[in-house]
Coordinates of C-alpha atoms and ligand atoms in Angstrom, one line a residue:
X28 CA 14.6 -7.1 7.0
X29 CA 15.6 -4.3 9.3
X30 CA 12.7 -2.3 10.8
X31 CA 12.6 1.0 12.6
X32 CA 9.7 2.5 14.5
X33 CA 8.7 6.2 14.9
X34 CA 6.4 7.0 17.9
X35 CA 6.6 5.2 21.2
X36 CA 3.4 6.3 22.7
X37 CA 0.7 4.2 24.3
X38 CA 0.3 2.0 21.2
X39 CA 3.8 2.3 19.7
X40 CA 5.6 1.0 22.8
X41 CA 3.7 -2.3 22.8
X42 CA 4.0 -2.7 19.1
X43 CA 7.8 -2.0 19.2
X44 CA 8.3 -4.6 21.9
X45 CA 6.6 -7.3 19.8
X46 CA 8.6 -6.4 16.7
X47 CA 11.8 -6.4 18.8
X48 CA 10.9 -9.8 20.3
X49 CA 10.7 -11.3 16.8
X50 CA 14.1 -9.9 16.0
X51 CA 13.1 -7.3 13.3
X52 CA 13.5 -4.1 15.2
X53 CA 16.9 -2.3 14.9
X54 CA 16.0 1.3 15.3
X55 CA 13.6 3.6 17.3
X56 CA 12.8 7.3 17.3
X57 CA 10.5 9.2 19.6
X58 CA 10.0 13.0 19.6
X59 CA 10.6 13.0 23.3
X60 CA 13.9 11.2 23.2
X61 CA 14.0 10.2 26.9
X62 CA 11.2 7.7 26.2
X63 CA 13.1 6.1 23.3
X64 CA 16.3 5.9 25.4
X65 CA 14.6 3.9 28.2
X66 CA 13.1 1.6 25.6
X67 CA 16.3 1.1 23.7
X68 CA 18.2 0.1 26.8
X69 CA 15.6 -2.5 27.5
X70 CA 15.6 -4.1 24.0
X71 CA 19.1 -3.4 22.7
X72 CA 18.1 -1.3 19.7
X73 CA 19.6 1.9 18.4
X74 CA 17.9 5.2 19.3
X75 CA 18.0 8.0 16.7
X76 CA 17.3 11.6 17.6
X77 CA 16.6 12.5 13.9
X78 CA 13.9 10.8 11.8
X79 CA 16.1 11.2 8.7
X80 CA 18.9 9.3 10.3
X81 CA 16.7 6.4 11.2
X82 CA 15.1 6.3 7.8
X83 CA 18.5 5.9 6.1
X84 CA 19.3 2.8 8.1
X85 CA 16.3 0.5 7.8
X86 CA 14.3 -1.4 5.1
X87 CA 11.0 -0.8 6.7
X88 CA 9.9 2.3 8.6
X89 CA 6.8 1.9 10.8
X90 CA 5.1 4.8 12.4
X91 CA 2.4 5.3 15.0
X92 CA 1.9 9.0 15.8
X93 CA -1.1 11.2 16.8
X94 CA -2.8 13.0 13.9
X95 CA -2.8 13.8 10.2
X96 CA -0.3 16.7 10.4
X97 CA 2.0 14.5 12.5
X98 CA 2.0 11.7 10.0
X99 CA 2.7 14.1 7.1
X100 CA 5.6 15.8 9.0
X101 CA 7.1 12.4 9.8
X102 CA 6.7 11.1 6.2
X103 CA 8.3 14.3 4.8
X104 CA 11.3 13.8 7.1
X105 CA 11.5 10.1 6.2
X106 CA 11.4 11.0 2.4
X107 CA 14.6 13.0 2.8
X108 CA 16.8 10.0 3.3
X109 CA 14.9 6.7 2.8
X110 CA 16.5 4.3 0.3
X111 CA 14.5 3.4 -2.9
X112 CA 12.7 0.0 -2.5
X113 CA 12.0 0.5 1.2
X114 CA 8.5 0.4 2.6
X115 CA 6.7 2.7 5.0
X116 CA 3.9 1.4 7.2
X117 CA 1.6 3.9 9.0
X118 CA -0.3 2.5 11.9
X119 CA -1.7 5.8 13.1
X120 CA -5.4 6.6 12.7
X121 CA -5.7 9.4 10.1
X122 CA -7.8 10.3 7.1
X123 CA -7.7 8.4 3.8
X124 CA -6.6 11.6 2.1
X125 CA -3.6 11.8 4.4
X126 CA -2.7 8.3 3.4
X127 CA -2.9 9.2 -0.3
X128 CA -0.7 12.3 0.2
X129 CA 1.9 10.3 2.2
X130 CA 1.9 7.6 -0.6
X131 CA 2.5 10.3 -3.3
X132 CA 5.4 11.8 -1.4
X133 CA 7.1 8.5 -1.0
X134 CA 6.3 7.3 -4.5
X135 CA 8.6 10.1 -5.7
X136 CA 11.4 8.2 -3.9
X137 CA 10.4 4.8 -5.2
X138 CA 9.2 3.9 -1.8
X139 CA 5.9 2.0 -1.1
X140 CA 3.5 3.3 1.5
X141 CA 0.8 1.2 3.2
X142 CA -1.9 2.5 5.6
X143 CA -2.3 0.0 8.3
X144 CA -4.4 1.3 11.2
X145 CA -5.2 -1.0 14.0
X146 CA -7.9 -1.8 16.5
X147 CA -7.6 -3.6 19.8
X148 CA -6.3 -0.9 22.2
X149 CA -3.2 -0.7 24.3
X150 CA -4.0 -4.3 25.5
X151 CA -3.9 -5.5 21.9
X152 CA -0.7 -3.6 21.2
X153 CA 0.9 -5.2 24.2
X154 CA -0.3 -8.7 23.6
X155 CA 0.3 -8.7 19.8
X156 CA -3.4 -9.3 19.1
X157 CA -4.4 -6.2 17.1
X158 CA -6.7 -6.2 14.2
X159 CA -5.0 -4.5 11.3
X160 CA -6.8 -3.1 8.2
X161 CA -4.5 -2.4 5.3
X162 CA -4.6 -0.3 2.2
X163 CA -1.9 0.0 -0.5
X164 CA 0.0 -2.3 -2.7
X165 CA -0.6 -6.0 -1.9
X166 CA 3.0 -6.9 -2.9
X167 CA 4.3 -4.4 -0.4
X168 CA 2.0 -5.8 2.3
X169 CA 3.3 -9.4 1.6
X170 CA 6.9 -8.2 2.0
X171 CA 6.2 -6.7 5.4
X172 CA 3.6 -9.2 6.6
X173 CA 6.1 -11.1 8.8
X174 CA 6.7 -7.8 10.7
X175 CA 3.1 -6.9 11.0
X176 CA 2.2 -10.4 12.2
X177 CA 4.3 -9.8 15.3
X178 CA 1.7 -7.2 16.4
X179 CA -1.6 -8.6 15.0
X180 CA -3.9 -11.5 15.3
X181 CA -5.4 -10.6 12.0
X182 CA -4.4 -8.5 9.0
X183 CA -7.1 -7.8 6.5
X184 CA -6.2 -6.4 3.1
X185 CA -8.8 -3.8 2.1
X186 CA -7.6 -2.6 -1.3
X187 CA -6.0 0.6 -2.6
X188 CA -4.2 3.3 -0.5
X189 CA -6.6 4.9 2.0
X190 CA -9.0 1.9 2.3
X191 CA -7.3 0.8 5.5
X192 CA -8.1 4.2 7.0
X193 CA -11.6 4.3 5.6
X194 CA -12.2 0.9 7.4
X195 CA -10.7 2.3 10.6
X196 CA -13.2 5.2 10.4
X197 CA -16.0 2.6 10.4
X198 CA -14.5 1.1 13.6
X199 CA -14.3 4.5 15.2
X200 CA -18.0 5.2 14.6
X201 CA -18.8 1.9 16.3
X202 CA -16.5 2.7 19.2
X203 CA -18.4 6.0 19.7
X204 CA -21.7 4.0 19.9
X205 CA -20.2 1.5 22.3
X206 CA -18.8 4.2 24.5
X207 CA -22.2 5.9 24.6
X208 CA -24.0 2.6 25.4
X209 CA -21.6 1.3 28.0
X210 CA -21.1 4.6 29.9
X211 CA -24.9 5.3 29.9
X212 CA -25.9 1.7 31.0
X213 CA -23.3 1.6 33.8
X214 CA -24.4 5.0 35.1
X215 CA -28.0 3.7 35.0
X216 CA -26.9 0.6 37.1
X217 CA -25.0 2.8 39.5
X218 CA -27.9 5.1 40.0
X219 CA -29.9 2.0 41.1
X220 CA -27.2 1.2 43.7
X221 CA -26.5 -2.1 42.1
X222 CA -23.2 -3.9 42.9
X223 CA -21.1 -2.7 39.9
X224 CA -18.6 -5.5 39.6
X225 CA -21.4 -8.1 39.5
X226 CA -23.4 -6.1 37.0
X227 CA -20.3 -5.9 34.7
X228 CA -19.6 -9.6 35.1
X229 CA -23.2 -10.6 34.4
X230 CA -23.6 -8.3 31.4
X231 CA -20.2 -9.2 30.0
X232 CA -21.2 -12.9 29.7
X233 CA -24.3 -12.2 27.7
X234 CA -25.4 -10.7 24.4
X235 CA -24.4 -7.1 25.5
X236 CA -20.8 -8.2 26.3
X237 CA -18.1 -6.3 24.5
X238 CA -14.4 -5.4 24.6
X239 CA -14.9 -1.9 26.1
X240 CA -17.1 -3.1 28.9
X241 CA -14.6 -5.9 29.7
X242 CA -11.5 -3.6 29.7
X243 CA -12.9 -0.3 30.9
X244 CA -16.1 -1.1 32.9
X245 CA -14.5 -1.7 36.2
X246 CA -12.2 1.3 35.9
X247 CA -14.7 3.9 34.8
X248 CA -17.1 3.0 37.6
X249 CA -14.3 3.7 40.1
X250 CA -13.6 7.1 38.4
X251 CA -10.3 5.9 36.9
X252 CA -9.8 7.2 33.4
X253 CA -6.1 6.5 32.7
X254 CA -5.6 6.0 28.9
X255 CA -6.0 3.7 27.1
X256 CA -7.1 5.7 24.3
X257 CA -7.0 9.5 24.8
X258 CA -10.4 11.1 24.3
X259 CA -8.8 13.9 22.2
X260 CA -7.6 11.2 19.7
X261 CA -11.0 9.7 19.4
X262 CA -12.4 13.2 18.8
X263 CA -9.9 13.7 16.0
X264 CA -11.1 10.4 14.5
X265 CA -14.8 11.4 14.8
X266 CA -14.2 14.7 13.0
X267 CA -12.7 12.6 10.1
X268 CA -15.8 10.4 10.2
X269 CA -18.1 13.4 10.2
X270 CA -16.3 14.9 7.2
X271 CA -16.8 11.5 5.3
X272 CA -20.5 11.4 6.3
X273 CA -21.0 14.9 5.0
X274 CA -19.3 13.9 1.7
X275 CA -21.3 10.7 1.2
X276 CA -24.5 12.3 2.5
X277 CA -25.6 10.2 5.4
X278 CA -26.7 11.5 8.8
X279 CA -24.7 10.3 11.8
X280 CA -26.4 11.6 14.9
X281 CA -24.3 9.3 17.1
X282 CA -21.1 10.8 15.9
X283 CA -22.5 14.4 16.2
X284 CA -23.6 13.7 19.8
X285 CA -20.3 12.1 20.8
X286 CA -18.3 15.0 19.2
X287 CA -20.4 17.5 21.3
X288 CA -19.8 15.4 24.5
X289 CA -16.1 15.2 23.9
X290 CA -15.9 18.9 23.3
X291 CA -17.5 19.5 26.7
X292 CA -15.0 17.1 28.3
X293 CA -12.0 18.6 26.5
X294 CA -13.1 22.1 27.5
X295 CA -13.2 20.9 31.1
X296 CA -9.6 19.6 30.7
X297 CA -10.2 15.9 30.2
X298 CA -8.8 15.5 26.7
X299 CA -5.9 13.4 27.8
X300 CA -8.1 11.0 29.8
X301 CA -9.3 7.7 28.3
X302 CA -12.5 7.8 26.2
X303 CA -14.3 6.1 29.1
X304 CA -14.2 9.6 30.8
X305 CA -17.5 10.0 28.9
X306 CA -18.9 8.4 32.1
X307 CA -18.3 11.7 33.8
X308 CA -21.2 13.2 31.8
X309 CA -23.5 10.2 32.5
X310 CA -23.3 9.3 36.1
X311 CA -25.2 10.8 39.0
X312 CA -23.0 13.1 41.1
Ligands
NAP20 P1 0.0 8.7 22.3 O1 0.2 7.8 23.5 O2 -0.5 10.1 22.6 O3 1.4 8.7 21.5 C1 1.5 9.5 20.4 C2 3.0 9.3 19.9 O4 3.2 10.1 18.7 C3 4.1 9.8 20.8 O5 5.1 8.9 20.7 C4 4.4 11.2 20.3 O6 5.7 11.6 20.7 C5 4.3 10.9 18.8 N1 4.1 12.1 18.0 C6 3.0 12.9 18.0 N2 3.2 13.9 17.1 C7 4.4 13.7 16.6 C8 5.2 14.4 15.6 N3 4.7 15.6 15.0 N4 6.4 14.0 15.3 C9 6.9 12.9 15.9 N5 6.2 12.2 16.8 C10 5.0 12.6 17.2 O7 -1.1 8.1 21.3 P2 -1.4 6.5 21.0 O8 -2.6 6.2 21.9 O9 -0.2 5.7 21.0 O10 -2.0 6.7 19.6 C11 -1.2 6.8 18.4 C12 -2.0 6.6 17.2 O11 -2.7 5.4 17.2 C13 -3.2 7.7 17.0 O12 -3.4 8.0 15.7 C14 -4.4 7.0 17.6 O13 -5.6 7.5 17.2 C15 -4.1 5.5 17.2 N6 -4.7 4.5 18.0 C16 -4.7 4.5 19.3 C17 -5.3 3.5 20.0 C18 -5.3 3.4 21.6 O14 -6.1 2.7 22.1 N7 -4.5 4.2 22.3 C19 -5.8 2.4 19.4 C20 -5.8 2.3 18.0 C21 -5.2 3.4 17.3 P3 5.9 12.2 22.2 O15 6.2 11.1 23.1 O16 7.1 13.1 22.0 O17 4.7 13.0 22.6

């Protein structure tokens, strides 16, 4: 099975390295070609400067790009040249509707599409320990499973197209709550002049311990907000969650509050910082 990946951003680059290490990766594309060239030299894979050219050469196209419109633009380009019987795997976080539109575009070319968003951060992408939630045809998942296993410590099949993304939306609501809780609690500790590394160590080992505290606690409290996970991307996810909540008729005050906080931060120019930049709004100046 020959695999190609589109999108060598914070997540894509770690994913691509793990697929390459397992011997599946033959082709890469990145919109900013310089990034792809540096990567291809490191791993001896072919760089394509056109999505259409990459899609014609592989059996499996994987993508990890920013938002819904980006996924659809990539899928439309892939559909121009992809061979019937190939499989497209989208690991970006987008809406279930986008997954369904992508699947319909590719079905016309006799190509299966699976939505396979991930959780586990850039650390998970680098270490091959992502949690992957998959929607689409189970047979297609089984065919590409050996490739997906190079990136993931677990792959959970959720059901029909879009259910992977619906599950990822659940994850993103939880991340908003965790971000609110961790940034607020650490600002509370700092306002009491407690030794922050000790606080983070003590809390991490108990019932309130969590991934975000472990990986972002010591950086945010030193005012370091390098992504990680760009705040503007989580904002995009929470707008998807809010639209679902409106449709199914449940209140989500945590999501509403986090969207408002992120809007303040983005207006102040912090959209490309890690989501832990929420700490900026919490701590005492
Ligand atoms: P990122 O670092 O900003 O990278 C985005 C990638 O998408 C870049 O390679 C970018 O190309 C490419 N891209 C964007 N629009 C494109 C388009 N229209 N056509 C072709 N390529 C395009 O973002 P990331 O953190 O890797 O996130 C990627 C996806 O994974 C997002 O949907 C995000 O929500 C999701 N995700 C992120 C994390 C995380 O912790 N970072 C965790 C789980 C899921 P350029 O290099 O040219 O800009």
